[in-house]
Amino acid sequence: MCGITTARERQSCIVQFIERSKDTGCLPTVTASVPFLKGLCLVVQRNGKICLQDVVNRAPVCFLMPPTTHLLATPCSPIFALNNKQQTLFVQGDSDPIGSPNGTCQCDLFVFHFTEPDIIRPYVVSLSESPKQPETMSFAALEKACDLYLHQRALSMA
């Protein structure tokens, strides 16, 4: 995954965010900037792992994991939303069908608050310092995306 930055009267600069892993499960499916966390990006991997990665040294700062009874829903096209005001990440997860008594999946919404963990505090940007960016997904859009996902899943089970 690469990014290109440019500025007035300067040469463009190409920076590689993520090096290609030999393990195909570790390949990123989504990389998104997090406006309220300075120098970090959100990376969702094909194997369902979610991490916050430092864009300068390319090292993971922390991994965000649902409970062991759940998996990330559709890791290749995850349903998630970042809320700049509350500094939270919303992610849709499914219960693990292997661990459930009747083998069915249940969809849940997980919330990660970034103002709480001590490891994240050095990166948190206050609302006044945060760059004004348009919201990429509202709660209504997230609800619609979840409804569409659940509808398609129900149709595939029939």
Short mmCIF file of N, CA and C in Angstrom, two decimals:
data_model
loop_
_atom_site.label_atom_id
_atom_site.label_comp_id
_atom_site.label_asym_id
_atom_site.label_seq_id
_atom_site.Cartn_x
_atom_site.Cartn_y
_atom_site.Cartn_z
N MET A 1 0.87 -1.15 0.00
CA MET A 1 0.00 0.00 0.00
C MET A 1 0.91 1.21 0.00
N CYS A 2 0.73 2.11 -0.95
CA CYS A 2 1.57 3.30 -1.06
C CYS A 2 0.72 4.55 -1.00
N GLY A 3 1.35 5.64 -0.66
CA GLY A 3 0.71 6.94 -0.67
C GLY A 3 1.63 7.94 -1.33
N ILE A 4 1.06 8.89 -2.02
CA ILE A 4 1.85 9.93 -2.67
C ILE A 4 1.44 11.26 -2.07
N THR A 5 2.43 12.03 -1.63
CA THR A 5 2.15 13.35 -1.09
C THR A 5 2.84 14.40 -1.95
N THR A 6 2.19 15.53 -2.09
CA THR A 6 2.78 16.63 -2.83
C THR A 6 2.54 17.92 -2.07
N ALA A 7 3.32 18.92 -2.37
CA ALA A 7 3.17 20.23 -1.78
C ALA A 7 3.64 21.25 -2.79
N ARG A 8 3.28 22.50 -2.58
CA ARG A 8 3.70 23.56 -3.50
C ARG A 8 5.22 23.64 -3.57
N GLU A 9 5.72 23.75 -4.76
CA GLU A 9 7.13 23.96 -5.04
C GLU A 9 8.02 22.88 -4.45
N ARG A 10 7.50 21.68 -4.25
CA ARG A 10 8.30 20.57 -3.75
C ARG A 10 8.11 19.37 -4.67
N GLN A 11 9.06 18.48 -4.58
CA GLN A 11 8.95 17.23 -5.32
C GLN A 11 7.92 16.34 -4.63
N SER A 12 7.27 15.51 -5.41
CA SER A 12 6.34 14.56 -4.80
C SER A 12 7.13 13.48 -4.09
N CYS A 13 6.51 12.87 -3.11
CA CYS A 13 7.17 11.86 -2.29
C CYS A 13 6.27 10.64 -2.21
N ILE A 14 6.81 9.48 -2.53
CA ILE A 14 6.06 8.24 -2.44
C ILE A 14 6.52 7.51 -1.19
N VAL A 15 5.56 7.16 -0.35
CA VAL A 15 5.86 6.48 0.91
C VAL A 15 5.10 5.17 0.94
N GLN A 16 5.79 4.10 1.28
CA GLN A 16 5.14 2.80 1.40
C GLN A 16 4.64 2.65 2.82
N PHE A 17 3.31 2.52 2.99
CA PHE A 17 2.73 2.38 4.31
C PHE A 17 2.90 0.98 4.86
N ILE A 18 2.63 -0.01 4.03
CA ILE A 18 2.60 -1.39 4.49
C ILE A 18 3.42 -2.24 3.53
N GLU A 19 4.35 -3.00 4.08
CA GLU A 19 5.11 -3.91 3.25
C GLU A 19 4.31 -5.18 3.02
N ARG A 20 4.47 -5.75 1.87
CA ARG A 20 3.74 -6.97 1.52
C ARG A 20 4.23 -8.12 2.40
N SER A 21 3.29 -8.80 3.01
CA SER A 21 3.60 -9.91 3.89
C SER A 21 3.64 -11.20 3.09
N LYS A 22 4.46 -12.14 3.56
CA LYS A 22 4.50 -13.45 2.91
C LYS A 22 3.26 -14.26 3.25
N ASP A 23 2.66 -13.99 4.40
CA ASP A 23 1.43 -14.66 4.82
C ASP A 23 0.25 -13.93 4.18
N THR A 24 -0.51 -14.60 3.31
CA THR A 24 -1.61 -13.93 2.61
C THR A 24 -2.73 -13.52 3.55
N GLY A 25 -2.84 -14.14 4.70
CA GLY A 25 -3.85 -13.75 5.68
C GLY A 25 -3.58 -12.38 6.29
N CYS A 26 -2.32 -11.96 6.25
CA CYS A 26 -1.95 -10.67 6.82
C CYS A 26 -2.07 -9.52 5.81
N LEU A 27 -2.44 -9.82 4.58
CA LEU A 27 -2.57 -8.76 3.58
C LEU A 27 -3.71 -7.82 3.97
N PRO A 28 -3.50 -6.52 3.84
CA PRO A 28 -4.57 -5.58 4.21
C PRO A 28 -5.69 -5.55 3.18
N THR A 29 -6.91 -5.47 3.68
CA THR A 29 -8.06 -5.30 2.80
C THR A 29 -8.55 -3.86 2.85
N VAL A 30 -8.32 -3.19 3.99
CA VAL A 30 -8.71 -1.79 4.14
C VAL A 30 -7.61 -1.07 4.91
N THR A 31 -7.23 0.10 4.42
CA THR A 31 -6.34 1.00 5.14
C THR A 31 -7.01 2.36 5.13
N ALA A 32 -7.26 2.91 6.32
CA ALA A 32 -7.97 4.19 6.40
C ALA A 32 -7.24 5.11 7.38
N SER A 33 -7.21 6.39 7.04
CA SER A 33 -6.65 7.36 7.97
C SER A 33 -7.63 7.57 9.11
N VAL A 34 -7.10 7.90 10.27
CA VAL A 34 -7.91 8.18 11.44
C VAL A 34 -7.64 9.63 11.83
N PRO A 35 -8.55 10.54 11.48
CA PRO A 35 -8.28 11.97 11.65
C PRO A 35 -7.99 12.40 13.10
N PHE A 36 -8.52 11.69 14.06
CA PHE A 36 -8.34 12.09 15.46
C PHE A 36 -7.17 11.37 16.12
N LEU A 37 -6.40 10.58 15.37
CA LEU A 37 -5.20 9.93 15.88
C LEU A 37 -4.03 10.32 14.98
N LYS A 38 -3.16 11.17 15.48
CA LYS A 38 -2.06 11.71 14.69
C LYS A 38 -1.01 10.63 14.39
N GLY A 39 -0.75 10.44 13.11
CA GLY A 39 0.29 9.52 12.68
C GLY A 39 -0.10 8.05 12.68
N LEU A 40 -1.39 7.75 12.85
CA LEU A 40 -1.83 6.36 12.85
C LEU A 40 -2.83 6.12 11.73
N CYS A 41 -2.84 4.91 11.21
CA CYS A 41 -3.87 4.52 10.25
C CYS A 41 -4.49 3.21 10.72
N LEU A 42 -5.72 3.01 10.32
CA LEU A 42 -6.47 1.80 10.65
C LEU A 42 -6.24 0.79 9.54
N VAL A 43 -5.83 -0.42 9.89
CA VAL A 43 -5.56 -1.46 8.91
C VAL A 43 -6.41 -2.69 9.26
N VAL A 44 -7.22 -3.15 8.31
CA VAL A 44 -7.98 -4.38 8.46
C VAL A 44 -7.33 -5.41 7.55
N GLN A 45 -6.98 -6.55 8.13
CA GLN A 45 -6.31 -7.59 7.38
C GLN A 45 -7.28 -8.66 6.91
N ARG A 46 -6.88 -9.40 5.90
CA ARG A 46 -7.72 -10.45 5.32
C ARG A 46 -8.12 -11.51 6.34
N ASN A 47 -7.26 -11.75 7.33
CA ASN A 47 -7.56 -12.76 8.35
C ASN A 47 -8.49 -12.24 9.44
N GLY A 48 -8.97 -10.99 9.32
CA GLY A 48 -9.92 -10.42 10.27
C GLY A 48 -9.30 -9.61 11.38
N LYS A 49 -7.98 -9.49 11.42
CA LYS A 49 -7.33 -8.69 12.44
C LYS A 49 -7.44 -7.21 12.09
N ILE A 50 -7.62 -6.39 13.13
CA ILE A 50 -7.68 -4.94 12.96
C ILE A 50 -6.56 -4.35 13.80
N CYS A 51 -5.79 -3.44 13.22
CA CYS A 51 -4.73 -2.81 14.01
C CYS A 51 -4.63 -1.33 13.68
N LEU A 52 -4.06 -0.61 14.62
CA LEU A 52 -3.67 0.78 14.40
C LEU A 52 -2.18 0.75 14.16
N GLN A 53 -1.76 1.31 13.03
CA GLN A 53 -0.36 1.23 12.63
C GLN A 53 0.23 2.62 12.54
N ASP A 54 1.45 2.76 13.05
CA ASP A 54 2.19 4.01 12.95
C ASP A 54 2.63 4.16 11.50
N VAL A 55 2.29 5.29 10.87
CA VAL A 55 2.60 5.46 9.45
C VAL A 55 4.07 5.81 9.22
N VAL A 56 4.76 6.27 10.25
CA VAL A 56 6.17 6.63 10.08
C VAL A 56 7.06 5.40 10.13
N ASN A 57 6.95 4.61 11.20
CA ASN A 57 7.84 3.45 11.31
C ASN A 57 7.16 2.14 10.90
N ARG A 58 5.92 2.20 10.44
CA ARG A 58 5.15 1.07 9.91
C ARG A 58 4.94 -0.05 10.93
N ALA A 59 5.03 0.26 12.19
CA ALA A 59 4.86 -0.75 13.23
C ALA A 59 3.45 -0.68 13.80
N PRO A 60 2.85 -1.83 14.10
CA PRO A 60 1.53 -1.81 14.74
C PRO A 60 1.64 -1.22 16.14
N VAL A 61 0.75 -0.33 16.49
CA VAL A 61 0.71 0.26 17.83
C VAL A 61 -0.14 -0.62 18.73
N CYS A 62 -1.29 -1.08 18.20
CA CYS A 62 -2.14 -2.00 18.96
C CYS A 62 -3.07 -2.73 18.00
N PHE A 63 -3.57 -3.86 18.46
CA PHE A 63 -4.55 -4.63 17.71
C PHE A 63 -5.90 -4.46 18.40
N LEU A 64 -6.95 -4.32 17.61
CA LEU A 64 -8.31 -4.19 18.12
C LEU A 64 -9.02 -5.51 17.85
N MET A 65 -9.45 -6.17 18.92
CA MET A 65 -10.03 -7.50 18.74
C MET A 65 -11.39 -7.58 19.40
N PRO A 66 -12.35 -8.19 18.70
CA PRO A 66 -13.64 -8.47 19.34
C PRO A 66 -13.44 -9.60 20.36
N PRO A 67 -14.45 -9.89 21.16
CA PRO A 67 -14.32 -11.02 22.10
C PRO A 67 -14.00 -12.31 21.34
N THR A 68 -13.45 -13.27 22.05
CA THR A 68 -13.04 -14.52 21.40
C THR A 68 -14.22 -15.29 20.83
N THR A 69 -15.44 -14.95 21.24
CA THR A 69 -16.64 -15.62 20.73
C THR A 69 -17.11 -15.04 19.41
N HIS A 70 -16.43 -14.01 18.90
CA HIS A 70 -16.86 -13.32 17.68
C HIS A 70 -15.72 -13.20 16.68
N LEU A 71 -16.11 -13.02 15.43
CA LEU A 71 -15.19 -12.78 14.33
C LEU A 71 -15.58 -11.49 13.64
N LEU A 72 -14.65 -10.88 12.93
CA LEU A 72 -14.96 -9.71 12.13
C LEU A 72 -15.84 -10.13 10.97
N ALA A 73 -16.96 -9.44 10.79
CA ALA A 73 -17.87 -9.75 9.68
C ALA A 73 -17.22 -9.29 8.37
N THR A 74 -17.22 -10.11 7.40
CA THR A 74 -16.68 -9.85 6.06
C THR A 74 -15.34 -9.10 6.10
N PRO A 75 -14.24 -9.75 6.49
CA PRO A 75 -12.95 -9.08 6.58
C PRO A 75 -12.46 -8.51 5.25
N CYS A 76 -12.91 -9.06 4.13
CA CYS A 76 -12.48 -8.53 2.84
C CYS A 76 -13.21 -7.25 2.47
N SER A 77 -14.34 -7.00 3.10
CA SER A 77 -15.11 -5.77 2.89
C SER A 77 -15.82 -5.43 4.20
N PRO A 78 -15.04 -5.05 5.22
CA PRO A 78 -15.63 -4.86 6.54
C PRO A 78 -16.58 -3.67 6.60
N ILE A 79 -17.57 -3.79 7.48
CA ILE A 79 -18.52 -2.70 7.71
C ILE A 79 -18.07 -2.00 8.98
N PHE A 80 -17.62 -0.75 8.82
CA PHE A 80 -17.12 0.00 9.96
C PHE A 80 -17.36 1.49 9.75
N ALA A 81 -17.28 2.25 10.83
CA ALA A 81 -17.41 3.70 10.76
C ALA A 81 -16.56 4.32 11.86
N LEU A 82 -15.94 5.43 11.55
CA LEU A 82 -15.18 6.20 12.53
C LEU A 82 -16.00 7.42 12.91
N ASN A 83 -16.09 7.71 14.20
CA ASN A 83 -16.80 8.89 14.68
C ASN A 83 -15.77 9.86 15.24
N ASN A 84 -15.58 10.99 14.56
CA ASN A 84 -14.56 11.96 14.96
C ASN A 84 -14.88 12.62 16.30
N LYS A 85 -16.15 12.94 16.55
CA LYS A 85 -16.50 13.64 17.78
C LYS A 85 -16.31 12.76 19.01
N GLN A 86 -16.75 11.51 18.95
CA GLN A 86 -16.62 10.60 20.08
C GLN A 86 -15.29 9.86 20.07
N GLN A 87 -14.52 10.00 19.01
CA GLN A 87 -13.24 9.32 18.82
C GLN A 87 -13.39 7.82 19.05
N THR A 88 -14.30 7.24 18.27
CA THR A 88 -14.61 5.82 18.38
C THR A 88 -14.63 5.16 17.01
N LEU A 89 -14.49 3.85 17.03
CA LEU A 89 -14.61 3.02 15.84
C LEU A 89 -15.75 2.05 16.07
N PHE A 90 -16.66 1.95 15.11
CA PHE A 90 -17.76 0.99 15.14
C PHE A 90 -17.46 -0.08 14.10
N VAL A 91 -17.54 -1.33 14.51
CA VAL A 91 -17.23 -2.44 13.61
C VAL A 91 -18.30 -3.51 13.77
N GLN A 92 -18.75 -4.06 12.64
CA GLN A 92 -19.72 -5.15 12.70
C GLN A 92 -18.98 -6.47 12.84
N GLY A 93 -19.47 -7.29 13.77
CA GLY A 93 -18.88 -8.61 13.98
C GLY A 93 -19.96 -9.67 13.99
N ASP A 94 -19.55 -10.91 13.78
CA ASP A 94 -20.47 -12.06 13.82
C ASP A 94 -20.02 -12.99 14.93
N SER A 95 -20.99 -13.65 15.56
CA SER A 95 -20.62 -14.67 16.54
C SER A 95 -20.01 -15.84 15.78
N ASP A 96 -19.07 -16.49 16.42
CA ASP A 96 -18.38 -17.62 15.80
C ASP A 96 -19.35 -18.81 15.76
N PRO A 97 -19.73 -19.30 14.56
CA PRO A 97 -20.71 -20.39 14.48
C PRO A 97 -20.20 -21.68 15.12
N ILE A 98 -18.90 -21.84 15.23
CA ILE A 98 -18.34 -23.06 15.83
C ILE A 98 -18.62 -23.07 17.33
N GLY A 99 -18.55 -21.89 17.96
CA GLY A 99 -18.75 -21.82 19.40
C GLY A 99 -20.20 -21.69 19.83
N SER A 100 -21.11 -21.40 18.90
CA SER A 100 -22.51 -21.24 19.28
C SER A 100 -23.20 -22.60 19.39
N PRO A 101 -24.14 -22.73 20.31
CA PRO A 101 -24.76 -24.05 20.55
C PRO A 101 -25.53 -24.62 19.37
N ASN A 102 -26.19 -23.78 18.58
CA ASN A 102 -26.97 -24.30 17.45
C ASN A 102 -26.34 -24.01 16.10
N GLY A 103 -25.10 -23.52 16.09
CA GLY A 103 -24.37 -23.29 14.85
C GLY A 103 -24.81 -22.09 14.04
N THR A 104 -25.57 -21.17 14.65
CA THR A 104 -26.02 -19.98 13.93
C THR A 104 -25.14 -18.79 14.27
N CYS A 105 -25.15 -17.81 13.37
CA CYS A 105 -24.38 -16.58 13.58
C CYS A 105 -25.31 -15.47 14.06
N GLN A 106 -24.77 -14.63 14.92
CA GLN A 106 -25.51 -13.46 15.37
C GLN A 106 -24.62 -12.25 15.11
N CYS A 107 -25.18 -11.21 14.49
CA CYS A 107 -24.42 -10.01 14.19
C CYS A 107 -24.44 -9.07 15.38
N ASP A 108 -23.31 -8.48 15.66
CA ASP A 108 -23.17 -7.52 16.75
C ASP A 108 -22.37 -6.33 16.26
N LEU A 109 -22.54 -5.21 16.94
CA LEU A 109 -21.78 -4.00 16.64
C LEU A 109 -20.83 -3.76 17.79
N PHE A 110 -19.54 -3.66 17.49
CA PHE A 110 -18.53 -3.44 18.52
C PHE A 110 -18.05 -1.99 18.45
N VAL A 111 -17.81 -1.43 19.62
CA VAL A 111 -17.38 -0.04 19.73
C VAL A 111 -16.03 -0.01 20.42
N PHE A 112 -15.05 0.64 19.77
CA PHE A 112 -13.73 0.83 20.35
C PHE A 112 -13.56 2.32 20.62
N HIS A 113 -13.34 2.68 21.90
CA HIS A 113 -13.13 4.08 22.29
C HIS A 113 -11.63 4.34 22.36
N PHE A 114 -11.17 5.33 21.60
CA PHE A 114 -9.73 5.57 21.53
C PHE A 114 -9.21 6.53 22.60
N THR A 115 -10.07 7.13 23.37
CA THR A 115 -9.61 8.04 24.41
C THR A 115 -9.26 7.30 25.70
N GLU A 116 -9.62 6.04 25.80
CA GLU A 116 -9.41 5.30 27.04
C GLU A 116 -8.04 4.61 27.16
N PRO A 117 -7.56 3.86 26.18
CA PRO A 117 -6.30 3.13 26.37
C PRO A 117 -5.09 4.06 26.48
N ASP A 118 -4.22 3.76 27.44
CA ASP A 118 -3.02 4.57 27.65
C ASP A 118 -2.08 4.53 26.45
N ILE A 119 -2.05 3.41 25.74
CA ILE A 119 -1.14 3.28 24.60
C ILE A 119 -1.52 4.22 23.45
N ILE A 120 -2.79 4.62 23.39
CA ILE A 120 -3.28 5.48 22.31
C ILE A 120 -3.18 6.97 22.68
N ARG A 121 -3.20 7.29 23.95
CA ARG A 121 -3.26 8.70 24.39
C ARG A 121 -2.24 9.62 23.73
N PRO A 122 -0.98 9.21 23.52
CA PRO A 122 -0.03 10.13 22.89
C PRO A 122 -0.41 10.53 21.45
N TYR A 123 -1.27 9.75 20.81
CA TYR A 123 -1.64 10.00 19.42
C TYR A 123 -2.94 10.78 19.28
N VAL A 124 -3.72 10.87 20.35
CA VAL A 124 -5.05 11.49 20.27
C VAL A 124 -4.92 12.98 19.99
N VAL A 125 -5.70 13.45 19.03
CA VAL A 125 -5.76 14.86 18.66
C VAL A 125 -7.07 15.41 19.19
N SER A 126 -7.02 16.57 19.84
CA SER A 126 -8.26 17.16 20.35
C SER A 126 -9.14 17.61 19.20
N LEU A 127 -10.43 17.78 19.48
CA LEU A 127 -11.37 18.19 18.43
C LEU A 127 -10.98 19.50 17.79
N SER A 128 -10.44 20.44 18.57
CA SER A 128 -10.06 21.74 18.01
C SER A 128 -8.86 21.62 17.07
N GLU A 129 -7.97 20.64 17.32
CA GLU A 129 -6.79 20.45 16.48
C GLU A 129 -7.07 19.53 15.29
N SER A 130 -8.12 18.74 15.38
CA SER A 130 -8.43 17.76 14.34
C SER A 130 -8.78 18.46 13.04
N PRO A 131 -8.22 17.99 11.91
CA PRO A 131 -8.56 18.59 10.62
C PRO A 131 -10.02 18.36 10.29
N LYS A 132 -10.64 19.36 9.73
CA LYS A 132 -12.05 19.24 9.34
C LYS A 132 -12.14 18.39 8.09
N GLN A 133 -12.74 17.23 8.24
CA GLN A 133 -12.92 16.32 7.12
C GLN A 133 -14.37 15.91 7.06
N PRO A 134 -14.88 15.70 5.87
CA PRO A 134 -16.27 15.24 5.78
C PRO A 134 -16.39 13.85 6.38
N GLU A 135 -17.52 13.59 7.00
CA GLU A 135 -17.77 12.26 7.57
C GLU A 135 -17.86 11.26 6.43
N THR A 136 -17.14 10.17 6.56
CA THR A 136 -17.16 9.16 5.50
C THR A 136 -18.40 8.28 5.58
N MET A 137 -18.91 8.12 6.81
CA MET A 137 -20.09 7.29 6.96
C MET A 137 -20.84 7.75 8.20
N SER A 138 -22.10 8.01 8.06
CA SER A 138 -22.90 8.43 9.20
C SER A 138 -23.51 7.21 9.86
N PHE A 139 -24.13 7.41 11.03
CA PHE A 139 -24.77 6.29 11.70
C PHE A 139 -25.89 5.73 10.84
N ALA A 140 -26.63 6.62 10.15
CA ALA A 140 -27.72 6.16 9.30
C ALA A 140 -27.17 5.29 8.16
N ALA A 141 -26.04 5.72 7.57
CA ALA A 141 -25.44 4.95 6.49
C ALA A 141 -24.92 3.61 7.01
N LEU A 142 -24.36 3.61 8.22
CA LEU A 142 -23.88 2.36 8.81
C LEU A 142 -25.04 1.41 9.06
N GLU A 143 -26.15 1.97 9.55
CA GLU A 143 -27.33 1.14 9.80
C GLU A 143 -27.86 0.56 8.49
N LYS A 144 -27.87 1.39 7.43
CA LYS A 144 -28.32 0.90 6.11
C LYS A 144 -27.39 -0.20 5.61
N ALA A 145 -26.07 0.01 5.76
CA ALA A 145 -25.11 -0.99 5.30
C ALA A 145 -25.29 -2.30 6.07
N CYS A 146 -25.52 -2.21 7.38
CA CYS A 146 -25.75 -3.41 8.18
C CYS A 146 -27.04 -4.11 7.76
N ASP A 147 -28.10 -3.32 7.53
CA ASP A 147 -29.37 -3.91 7.08
C ASP A 147 -29.21 -4.62 5.75
N LEU A 148 -28.51 -3.99 4.81
CA LEU A 148 -28.29 -4.59 3.50
C LEU A 148 -27.49 -5.88 3.64
N TYR A 149 -26.46 -5.83 4.47
CA TYR A 149 -25.63 -7.02 4.70
C TYR A 149 -26.47 -8.16 5.28
N LEU A 150 -27.27 -7.85 6.30
CA LEU A 150 -28.09 -8.87 6.93
C LEU A 150 -29.14 -9.42 5.97
N HIS A 151 -29.72 -8.55 5.13
CA HIS A 151 -30.71 -8.98 4.14
C HIS A 151 -30.06 -9.94 3.14
N GLN A 152 -28.88 -9.58 2.61
CA GLN A 152 -28.19 -10.43 1.67
C GLN A 152 -27.80 -11.77 2.31
N ARG A 153 -27.42 -11.71 3.57
CA ARG A 153 -27.04 -12.94 4.27
C ARG A 153 -28.25 -13.86 4.46
N ALA A 154 -29.39 -13.26 4.78
CA ALA A 154 -30.62 -14.05 4.94
C ALA A 154 -31.02 -14.70 3.63
N LEU A 155 -30.87 -13.95 2.53
CA LEU A 155 -31.20 -14.52 1.22
C LEU A 155 -30.28 -15.66 0.86
N SER A 156 -29.02 -15.57 1.25
CA SER A 156 -28.07 -16.63 0.90
C SER A 156 -28.32 -17.90 1.71
N MET A 157 -28.96 -17.76 2.86
CA MET A 157 -29.26 -18.93 3.70
C MET A 157 -30.51 -19.66 3.24
N ALA A 158 -31.37 -18.97 2.48
CA ALA A 158 -32.66 -19.56 2.06
C ALA A 158 -32.46 -20.59 0.96
#
